[in-house]
Short mmCIF file of C-alpha atoms and ligand atoms in Angstrom, two decimals:
data_model
loop_
_atom_site.label_atom_id
_atom_site.label_comp_id
_atom_site.label_asym_id
_atom_site.label_seq_id
_atom_site.Cartn_x
_atom_site.Cartn_y
_atom_site.Cartn_z
CA MET A 1 -13.21 37.06 -23.37
CA THR A 2 -11.45 34.13 -25.67
CA SER A 3 -8.40 33.07 -23.09
CA GLN A 4 -11.53 33.29 -20.55
CA THR A 5 -13.91 30.45 -22.49
CA SER A 6 -10.21 28.55 -23.27
CA ARG A 7 -9.21 28.76 -19.22
CA LYS A 8 -12.73 27.31 -18.39
CA GLY A 9 -12.28 24.89 -20.96
CA ILE A 10 -9.18 23.50 -19.04
CA PHE A 11 -10.82 24.02 -16.19
CA ARG A 12 -13.69 22.11 -18.22
CA PHE A 13 -11.08 19.31 -19.15
CA TRP A 14 -9.49 18.76 -16.34
CA PHE A 15 -12.51 17.97 -13.81
CA ASP A 16 -14.29 15.88 -16.68
CA MET A 17 -11.57 13.60 -16.73
CA LEU A 18 -11.67 10.65 -14.48
CA LEU A 19 -9.91 10.43 -11.25
CA TRP A 20 -7.19 7.98 -11.74
CA LYS A 21 -5.84 10.13 -14.96
CA GLN A 22 -5.47 13.46 -13.67
CA ILE A 23 -3.44 11.18 -10.82
CA ALA A 24 -0.76 9.74 -13.77
CA ILE A 25 -0.35 12.91 -15.04
CA ALA A 26 -0.11 14.96 -11.51
CA LEU A 27 2.32 11.78 -11.68
CA VAL A 28 4.44 12.94 -14.63
CA LEU A 29 3.98 16.78 -13.82
CA GLY A 30 5.68 16.42 -10.70
CA VAL A 31 9.13 14.44 -12.00
CA ALA A 32 9.07 16.63 -14.79
CA PHE A 33 8.95 19.52 -12.95
CA GLY A 34 11.17 17.99 -9.83
CA ILE A 35 14.04 17.11 -12.01
CA ALA A 36 13.69 20.92 -14.01
CA LEU A 37 13.56 22.61 -10.20
CA ASN A 38 16.79 19.97 -9.16
CA ALA A 39 18.68 20.85 -12.71
CA SER A 40 18.68 24.13 -12.03
CA GLY A 41 19.56 24.23 -8.41
CA ASN A 42 16.09 25.32 -6.10
CA PRO A 43 16.51 22.20 -4.66
CA GLU A 44 14.32 24.04 -1.45
CA ILE A 45 11.30 24.88 -3.23
CA ALA A 46 10.75 21.48 -4.22
CA ALA A 47 11.06 21.02 -0.52
CA SER A 48 8.71 23.42 0.22
CA ILE A 49 5.99 21.85 -2.64
CA LYS A 50 5.96 19.23 -0.48
CA HIS A 51 3.99 20.08 2.08
CA VAL A 52 0.93 20.04 0.15
CA GLY A 53 1.53 16.65 -0.38
CA THR A 54 1.97 16.39 3.98
CA LEU A 55 -1.67 18.08 3.77
CA PHE A 56 -3.17 15.14 1.56
CA VAL A 57 -1.46 12.46 3.22
CA SER A 58 -2.45 13.51 6.69
CA ALA A 59 -6.16 14.42 5.96
CA ILE A 60 -5.81 10.23 4.31
CA LYS A 61 -4.29 9.44 7.71
CA MET A 62 -7.07 11.42 9.50
CA LEU A 63 -9.20 8.65 8.19
CA ILE A 64 -8.03 5.17 8.42
CA VAL A 65 -8.92 4.68 12.44
CA PRO A 66 -12.45 5.55 12.42
CA LEU A 67 -12.69 3.83 8.58
CA ILE A 68 -11.46 0.59 9.57
CA PHE A 69 -13.18 0.56 12.73
CA VAL A 70 -16.60 1.59 11.52
CA SER A 71 -16.32 -0.72 7.72
CA LEU A 72 -14.92 -3.66 9.48
CA VAL A 73 -18.06 -3.73 12.31
CA CYS A 74 -20.41 -2.73 9.62
CA GLY A 75 -18.61 -6.00 7.06
CA MET A 76 -18.39 -7.77 10.40
CA THR A 77 -22.83 -7.35 10.78
CA SER A 78 -23.30 -7.83 6.95
CA VAL A 79 -21.82 -11.83 8.02
CA SER A 80 -24.05 -12.96 10.41
CA ASP A 81 -22.06 -16.80 9.70
CA ILE A 82 -19.31 -16.76 12.28
CA GLY A 83 -17.23 -19.92 10.32
CA ARG A 84 -16.81 -17.41 7.11
CA MET A 85 -15.68 -14.72 8.77
CA GLY A 86 -13.05 -17.98 10.28
CA ARG A 87 -12.98 -18.73 6.80
CA ILE A 88 -11.76 -15.94 4.81
CA GLY A 89 -9.06 -14.73 8.16
CA LEU A 90 -7.62 -18.22 6.85
CA LYS A 91 -7.79 -18.09 3.45
CA ALA A 92 -6.17 -14.14 3.54
CA ILE A 93 -3.72 -15.10 6.27
CA PHE A 94 -2.33 -18.23 3.82
CA PHE A 95 -2.25 -16.37 0.78
CA TYR A 96 -0.81 -13.69 2.23
CA LEU A 97 2.63 -15.53 3.43
CA CYS A 98 2.64 -17.55 -0.11
CA THR A 99 2.77 -14.27 -2.23
CA THR A 100 5.06 -13.16 0.24
CA ALA A 101 7.12 -15.36 0.37
CA PHE A 102 7.73 -15.87 -3.77
CA ALA A 103 8.10 -12.25 -4.12
CA ILE A 104 11.74 -12.99 -1.95
CA VAL A 105 12.51 -15.37 -4.35
CA ILE A 106 11.80 -13.02 -6.99
CA GLY A 107 13.92 -10.60 -5.15
CA LEU A 108 16.95 -13.08 -4.74
CA ALA A 109 16.64 -13.52 -8.48
CA MET A 110 16.46 -10.06 -9.21
CA GLY A 111 19.99 -9.33 -6.87
CA ILE A 112 21.53 -12.67 -9.00
CA ILE A 113 20.47 -11.43 -11.90
CA PHE A 114 21.74 -7.15 -11.44
CA ALA A 115 24.64 -7.84 -8.97
CA PRO A 116 23.36 -4.83 -8.05
CA GLY A 117 26.71 -5.26 -5.06
CA VAL A 118 29.27 -5.95 -7.51
CA GLY A 119 31.83 -2.79 -8.39
CA VAL A 120 30.35 -0.49 -5.14
CA ASP A 121 32.60 0.81 -2.51
CA LEU A 122 31.29 0.24 1.07
CA SER A 123 34.19 1.64 2.78
CA THR A 124 32.60 4.71 3.84
CA ALA A 125 29.63 3.67 5.17
CA VAL A 126 28.63 5.05 8.84
CA ALA A 127 27.80 2.06 11.54
CA VAL A 128 23.98 0.60 11.93
CA GLU A 129 22.81 -0.68 14.99
CA PRO A 130 20.90 -3.99 14.60
CA THR A 131 17.10 -3.93 14.84
CA GLN A 132 15.53 -6.80 17.32
CA ALA A 133 12.40 -8.46 16.36
CA PRO A 134 9.59 -8.90 19.13
CA PRO A 135 9.57 -11.86 20.43
CA PHE A 136 6.88 -13.53 18.15
CA ILE A 137 4.56 -14.49 21.39
CA GLN A 138 4.63 -10.79 22.17
CA THR A 139 3.45 -9.97 18.71
CA VAL A 140 -0.11 -12.29 19.39
CA LEU A 141 -0.72 -10.63 22.83
CA ASN A 142 -0.54 -7.63 21.72
CA ILE A 143 -3.46 -7.97 19.43
CA ILE A 144 -6.09 -7.52 22.44
CA PRO A 145 -5.83 -4.43 23.44
CA THR A 146 -6.54 -3.01 26.97
CA ASN A 147 -7.58 -0.21 25.93
CA PRO A 148 -9.67 0.39 22.77
CA PHE A 149 -9.38 4.31 22.65
CA ALA A 150 -5.42 3.71 22.98
CA ALA A 151 -5.83 1.51 20.63
CA ALA A 152 -7.31 4.24 17.97
CA ALA A 153 -5.13 6.29 19.69
CA ASP A 154 -2.26 5.37 18.48
CA GLY A 155 -3.53 3.71 15.50
CA ASN A 156 -2.39 0.22 16.23
CA VAL A 157 -4.82 -1.59 13.01
CA LEU A 158 -4.37 -5.03 14.35
CA GLN A 159 -6.10 -4.22 18.02
CA ILE A 160 -8.54 -2.24 16.53
CA ILE A 161 -9.49 -4.89 13.90
CA PHE A 162 -9.34 -7.32 17.21
CA PHE A 163 -12.20 -4.92 19.06
CA ALA A 164 -14.01 -4.41 16.26
CA ILE A 165 -13.98 -8.19 14.89
CA MET A 166 -15.90 -8.15 18.77
CA PHE A 167 -17.94 -5.45 18.19
CA GLY A 168 -19.65 -6.62 15.12
CA LEU A 169 -19.98 -9.94 16.70
CA ALA A 170 -21.64 -9.03 19.44
CA ILE A 171 -23.94 -6.76 17.61
CA ASN A 172 -24.73 -9.73 15.95
CA LEU A 173 -25.29 -12.15 18.80
CA VAL A 174 -27.95 -9.75 20.82
CA GLY A 175 -30.26 -10.44 17.72
CA ASP A 176 -33.11 -7.91 17.03
CA ALA A 177 -31.71 -5.75 20.50
CA GLY A 178 -29.17 -4.49 18.12
CA LYS A 179 -30.94 -3.07 14.96
CA PRO A 180 -30.60 0.36 16.24
CA ILE A 181 -26.55 0.42 16.98
CA ARG A 182 -26.73 -1.91 13.72
CA ASP A 183 -28.29 0.70 11.33
CA PHE A 184 -26.29 3.44 13.11
CA PHE A 185 -22.71 2.18 11.91
CA GLU A 186 -24.39 1.88 8.32
CA SER A 187 -24.95 5.83 8.39
CA LEU A 188 -21.82 6.61 10.47
CA ASN A 189 -20.54 4.21 7.13
CA ALA A 190 -21.53 6.36 4.23
CA VAL A 191 -20.51 9.72 5.87
CA ILE A 192 -16.92 8.38 6.49
CA MET A 193 -17.17 6.77 2.62
CA LYS A 194 -17.94 9.80 1.72
CA LEU A 195 -15.57 11.70 3.18
CA THR A 196 -12.83 9.42 1.96
CA GLU A 197 -14.14 9.92 -1.67
CA ILE A 198 -14.17 14.05 -1.05
CA ILE A 199 -10.96 13.53 0.24
CA ILE A 200 -9.29 11.18 -2.21
CA SER A 201 -10.27 13.95 -5.00
CA PHE A 202 -7.37 16.10 -4.12
CA ALA A 203 -5.08 13.09 -4.84
CA PRO A 204 -3.54 14.92 -7.51
CA TYR A 205 -2.69 17.48 -5.54
CA GLY A 206 -0.69 15.56 -3.43
CA VAL A 207 -0.02 13.23 -5.69
CA PHE A 208 1.80 16.39 -8.05
CA ALA A 209 3.36 18.17 -4.53
CA LEU A 210 5.09 14.98 -2.77
CA MET A 211 6.46 13.40 -6.98
CA THR A 212 8.34 17.03 -7.60
CA TRP A 213 9.55 16.70 -3.86
CA VAL A 214 11.19 13.35 -4.93
CA ALA A 215 12.86 14.36 -8.36
CA GLY A 216 13.74 17.95 -6.92
CA THR A 217 15.56 16.43 -4.18
CA TYR A 218 17.45 13.64 -5.69
CA GLY A 219 17.52 14.88 -9.18
CA LEU A 220 19.23 12.28 -11.73
CA GLN A 221 23.04 12.18 -11.01
CA LEU A 222 22.04 11.15 -7.03
CA LEU A 223 20.24 7.78 -8.87
CA LEU A 224 23.06 6.65 -10.71
CA PRO A 225 25.69 5.30 -8.56
CA LEU A 226 23.01 2.80 -7.12
CA ALA A 227 20.50 2.59 -10.50
CA SER A 228 21.28 -1.37 -10.54
CA VAL A 229 19.56 -1.69 -7.43
CA ILE A 230 16.59 0.75 -8.61
CA VAL A 231 16.59 -0.72 -11.63
CA ALA A 232 16.31 -4.56 -10.12
CA VAL A 233 13.69 -4.14 -7.01
CA TYR A 234 11.70 -1.47 -9.73
CA LEU A 235 11.84 -4.24 -12.42
CA GLY A 236 11.47 -7.24 -9.09
CA CYS A 237 7.71 -5.40 -8.07
CA PHE A 238 6.51 -4.94 -11.76
CA ILE A 239 7.34 -8.60 -12.17
CA HIS A 240 5.51 -9.78 -9.02
CA GLY A 241 2.66 -7.45 -9.56
CA LEU A 242 1.74 -8.87 -13.13
CA VAL A 243 2.95 -12.17 -13.21
CA VAL A 244 1.96 -13.17 -9.47
CA TYR A 245 -1.52 -11.12 -8.82
CA GLY A 246 -2.20 -11.21 -13.02
CA GLY A 247 -1.15 -14.93 -13.10
CA LEU A 248 -3.31 -15.44 -9.94
CA LEU A 249 -6.44 -13.49 -10.65
CA THR A 250 -6.71 -15.16 -14.37
CA ILE A 251 -5.69 -19.11 -13.23
CA VAL A 252 -7.52 -19.21 -10.00
CA SER A 253 -10.21 -16.77 -10.35
CA ARG A 254 -10.81 -16.01 -14.06
CA LEU A 255 -11.13 -12.48 -14.06
CA SER A 256 -9.14 -9.95 -15.48
CA PRO A 257 -5.98 -8.87 -14.41
CA VAL A 258 -6.41 -5.38 -16.91
CA ARG A 259 -9.29 -4.69 -15.42
CA PHE A 260 -7.99 -5.37 -11.91
CA PHE A 261 -5.44 -3.34 -12.97
CA GLN A 262 -6.90 -0.50 -13.63
CA GLY A 263 -9.30 -0.42 -11.10
CA ALA A 264 -6.70 -0.42 -8.50
CA ILE A 265 -4.86 2.57 -10.10
CA GLU A 266 -5.17 5.37 -7.81
CA PRO A 267 -4.37 3.13 -4.44
CA MET A 268 -0.95 1.89 -6.11
CA ILE A 269 -0.76 5.84 -7.35
CA VAL A 270 -1.12 7.09 -3.94
CA ALA A 271 0.95 4.06 -2.30
CA TYR A 272 3.46 5.29 -4.87
CA THR A 273 3.75 8.80 -3.74
CA SER A 274 3.23 8.17 -0.18
CA ALA A 275 5.24 5.56 0.47
CA SER A 276 2.45 4.44 3.30
CA SER A 277 0.67 1.39 2.53
CA ALA A 278 -1.29 2.19 6.00
CA GLY A 279 -2.06 5.59 4.87
CA THR A 280 -3.38 4.83 1.98
CA LEU A 281 -5.51 1.87 3.43
CA PRO A 282 -8.53 4.42 2.74
CA VAL A 283 -8.16 4.52 -0.86
CA SER A 284 -7.46 1.11 -1.35
CA ILE A 285 -11.04 0.31 0.37
CA ALA A 286 -12.98 2.69 -1.86
CA ALA A 287 -11.10 1.21 -4.73
CA VAL A 288 -11.92 -1.63 -4.26
CA GLN A 289 -15.79 -1.75 -3.45
CA GLN A 290 -16.18 1.29 -5.87
CA ASN A 291 -14.36 0.07 -9.46
CA LEU A 292 -14.17 -3.14 -8.16
CA GLY A 293 -17.13 -4.27 -7.18
CA VAL A 294 -15.72 -6.24 -3.85
CA LYS A 295 -18.61 -6.51 -0.95
CA ARG A 296 -17.42 -4.79 1.84
CA SER A 297 -17.62 -8.40 4.10
CA VAL A 298 -13.92 -9.48 1.95
CA SER A 299 -12.71 -5.65 1.77
CA SER A 300 -13.22 -4.75 5.16
CA PHE A 301 -11.37 -7.44 6.97
CA THR A 302 -8.70 -8.35 4.27
CA LEU A 303 -7.62 -4.81 3.57
CA PRO A 304 -6.41 -3.40 7.06
CA LEU A 305 -4.97 -6.80 7.87
CA GLY A 306 -3.19 -6.46 4.49
CA ALA A 307 -2.08 -3.37 5.16
CA THR A 308 -0.35 -4.53 8.39
CA ILE A 309 1.07 -7.76 7.88
CA ASN A 310 1.26 -8.50 4.06
CA MET A 311 3.96 -6.51 2.39
CA ASP A 312 5.39 -8.21 -0.59
CA GLY A 313 7.09 -5.25 -2.04
CA THR A 314 9.51 -4.80 1.48
CA ALA A 315 10.06 -8.62 0.97
CA MET A 316 11.26 -8.48 -2.18
CA TYR A 317 13.02 -5.42 -1.39
CA GLN A 318 14.87 -7.41 1.51
CA GLY A 319 16.02 -9.84 -0.66
CA VAL A 320 17.51 -7.77 -3.50
CA CYS A 321 19.36 -5.75 -0.39
CA ALA A 322 20.70 -8.84 0.85
CA LEU A 323 22.18 -9.98 -1.78
CA PHE A 324 23.36 -6.16 -2.92
CA VAL A 325 25.04 -6.33 0.31
CA ALA A 326 26.92 -9.73 0.52
CA GLN A 327 28.27 -8.85 -3.27
CA ALA A 328 29.13 -5.60 -2.19
CA PHE A 329 31.37 -7.03 1.06
CA GLY A 330 32.64 -9.76 -1.16
CA VAL A 331 30.14 -12.32 1.14
CA ASP A 332 29.13 -15.95 -0.28
CA LEU A 333 25.91 -16.81 0.29
CA GLY A 334 24.99 -20.53 0.36
CA MET A 335 22.00 -22.73 0.04
CA SER A 336 20.99 -22.39 3.71
CA GLU A 337 21.33 -18.35 3.79
CA TYR A 338 19.17 -18.60 0.73
CA ILE A 339 16.41 -20.64 2.90
CA THR A 340 16.91 -18.25 6.32
CA ILE A 341 16.35 -14.74 4.36
CA ILE A 342 13.65 -16.16 3.21
CA LEU A 343 12.13 -17.05 6.60
CA THR A 344 13.61 -14.15 8.34
CA ALA A 345 12.46 -11.45 5.53
CA THR A 346 8.91 -13.21 5.85
CA LEU A 347 8.14 -12.43 9.27
CA ALA A 348 10.34 -9.12 8.65
CA SER A 349 7.82 -8.09 6.40
CA ILE A 350 5.00 -8.98 8.59
CA GLY A 351 6.00 -6.66 11.36
CA THR A 352 7.33 -4.13 9.26
CA ALA A 353 4.39 -0.87 9.84
CA GLY A 354 2.93 0.46 7.20
CA VAL A 355 4.99 3.63 6.99
CA PRO A 356 7.52 5.54 5.32
CA GLY A 357 11.15 3.71 5.37
CA ALA A 358 10.12 0.66 7.99
CA GLY A 359 11.73 -1.96 5.64
CA LEU A 360 15.03 -0.18 6.47
CA ILE A 361 14.86 -0.89 9.76
CA MET A 362 14.00 -4.40 9.33
CA LEU A 363 16.18 -4.76 6.87
CA SER A 364 19.17 -4.90 9.14
CA LEU A 365 17.45 -7.81 11.10
CA VAL A 366 17.43 -10.00 7.89
CA LEU A 367 21.28 -8.68 7.59
CA THR A 368 21.69 -10.39 10.31
CA SER A 369 20.14 -13.65 10.20
CA VAL A 370 22.95 -14.31 7.89
CA GLY A 371 25.49 -12.63 9.26
CA LEU A 372 26.11 -9.74 6.62
CA PRO A 373 27.15 -6.20 7.14
CA LEU A 374 25.00 -4.00 8.51
CA GLU A 375 26.81 -1.11 6.73
CA GLY A 376 24.78 -1.86 3.78
CA VAL A 377 21.91 -0.14 5.32
CA ALA A 378 23.88 3.29 5.12
CA ILE A 379 24.57 3.14 1.22
CA ILE A 380 21.06 2.03 0.58
CA ALA A 381 19.56 4.47 3.37
CA GLY A 382 20.70 7.23 0.99
CA ILE A 383 17.81 5.91 -1.84
CA ASP A 384 15.75 4.35 0.15
CA ARG A 385 12.66 6.20 -0.54
CA ILE A 386 13.06 5.66 -4.36
CA LEU A 387 13.00 1.84 -3.19
CA ASP A 388 10.00 2.77 -0.49
CA MET A 389 7.80 4.15 -3.23
CA ALA A 390 7.98 1.26 -5.67
CA ARG A 391 7.89 -1.01 -2.99
CA THR A 392 4.68 0.29 -1.18
CA SER A 393 2.83 0.35 -4.09
CA LEU A 394 3.94 -3.38 -4.59
CA ASN A 395 2.19 -3.95 -0.65
CA VAL A 396 -0.57 -1.97 -1.79
CA THR A 397 -1.31 -3.85 -4.70
CA GLY A 398 -0.51 -7.35 -3.48
CA ASP A 399 -3.62 -6.40 -0.63
CA CYS A 400 -6.46 -5.48 -3.19
CA ALA A 401 -5.26 -8.63 -5.28
CA ALA A 402 -6.27 -10.68 -2.58
CA THR A 403 -9.70 -9.38 -1.74
CA VAL A 404 -10.77 -9.59 -5.20
CA ILE A 405 -9.57 -12.98 -4.65
CA ILE A 406 -10.89 -14.01 -1.52
CA ALA A 407 -13.80 -12.05 -3.12
CA LYS A 408 -14.50 -13.96 -6.25
CA SER A 409 -14.06 -17.52 -4.16
CA GLU A 410 -16.44 -16.31 -1.69
CA GLY A 411 -19.14 -15.00 -4.48
CA GLU A 412 -18.67 -11.39 -2.52
CA ILE A 413 -17.95 -9.35 -5.83
CA ASP A 414 -19.85 -7.49 -7.36
CA MET A 415 -19.00 -9.31 -11.24
CA GLU A 416 -20.81 -6.45 -12.96
CA ALA A 417 -18.94 -3.64 -11.59
CA TYR A 418 -15.38 -5.64 -12.09
CA ASP A 419 -16.00 -5.58 -15.54
CA THR A 420 -17.52 -1.78 -16.01
CA PRO A 421 -14.47 -0.18 -16.90
CA HIS A 422 -13.80 2.70 -13.75
CA VAL A 423 -16.24 4.91 -11.97
CA MET A 424 -14.12 6.30 -9.44
CA LYS A 425 -14.88 9.73 -9.21
CA THR A 426 -16.94 12.73 -7.19
CA PRO A 427 -19.52 13.97 -9.31
CA GLU A 428 -20.58 16.44 -6.10
CA LEU A 429 -17.32 17.82 -5.87
CA ARG A 430 -16.29 18.23 -10.55
CA ASP A 431 -20.20 20.07 -10.58
CA ALA A 432 -19.76 22.08 -7.61
N1 LIG B 501 6.45 1.57 3.25
C1 LIG B 501 6.28 0.26 3.28
C2 LIG B 501 4.63 0.22 3.28
O1 LIG B 501 4.03 1.43 3.88
C3 LIG B 501 6.66 -0.35 4.09
C4 LIG B 501 8.79 -0.35 4.02
O2 LIG B 501 9.36 0.67 4.42
O3 LIG B 501 8.93 -1.63 3.47
O4 LIG B 501 4.28 -0.70 3.42
#
């Protein structure tokens, strides 16, 4: 009886806890369990636990296409002023480009300070094929889907954004005749947001499984030889998040950065464990709207766009890795090479898909642009998942920060919601 009561007490305690705390605990437990499995020679158990994480990530991915489309259509119909929509778009692109270039500079600085490539032997590396950047004009031409259903089936976010904007615009332009469809989308949006909430409430279990898998597969000993690359990327992400986003939020928007990071913690952790910013999109949308009070008119546009083109973490990682490879091969880089790295890494990060490992493939583009040997990519590949987690988390944090800053500048933020500590939880499920 007593043990049953205490078990009930533990369950109650767990289910009453705020979601971000559950996720944070799951993360720590997953690392500890994974390291224990690795140390006891059981990495295959960690690999089988990964399936739980895969289920969670697939469930979030299931939401991406309907969520982007429906929330963007609703976002469009809630702003009837077309000029305003254009202004939000321009602000977002400007913010994304500037912060990305800044991230690479921090990455290069980390590479110079930590000198991670000094003393690394690259002689056993395997050859790696360079990646070709798609021609710029092709990227632009691709934005218009010839078949919106194919765009949805392929999960092509830019094409879905384009079609949703045009569709929402047309609903606005038809006036009263568009009211039934506007109401339909409002109702559909409420349903999809509820579904998102339900799936996100399973995040702690997905996060635990994925962390167990990563820690169980890598263990501590595998990480040590390249520890300085890991430290340089992690510290760079940390500095960029804290100084650049924190500074912009404080100085430009006069908003509390502490509240921002509290409100964005769920997408930051889900991005960290899933290593996919596109996959985290539903969590970012829910957190920014519910925890930080951003109106849909801004977030439904800036977040999907950011998840596609804004990758500050990826850009910073490319800066660190370019220096790592240069140092490991004893190549001296001059000012013009540094500028080339900043330009190509900015473009490469825009072209990087928000999926695990995409940044590593684009790294070969950056290395090729300054004539660095591609064998370095193979060495980085060994620890890429660990780096991917940090850079994806920064990528997503950047999208959320841009969204909050732009929403504030447009007066599209509910300050009471922003200032109220954490709300994201799923009471219906908890009380069930
Ligand atoms: N995994 C990253 C993301 O989804 C992209 C990358 O590999 O850099 O944002």
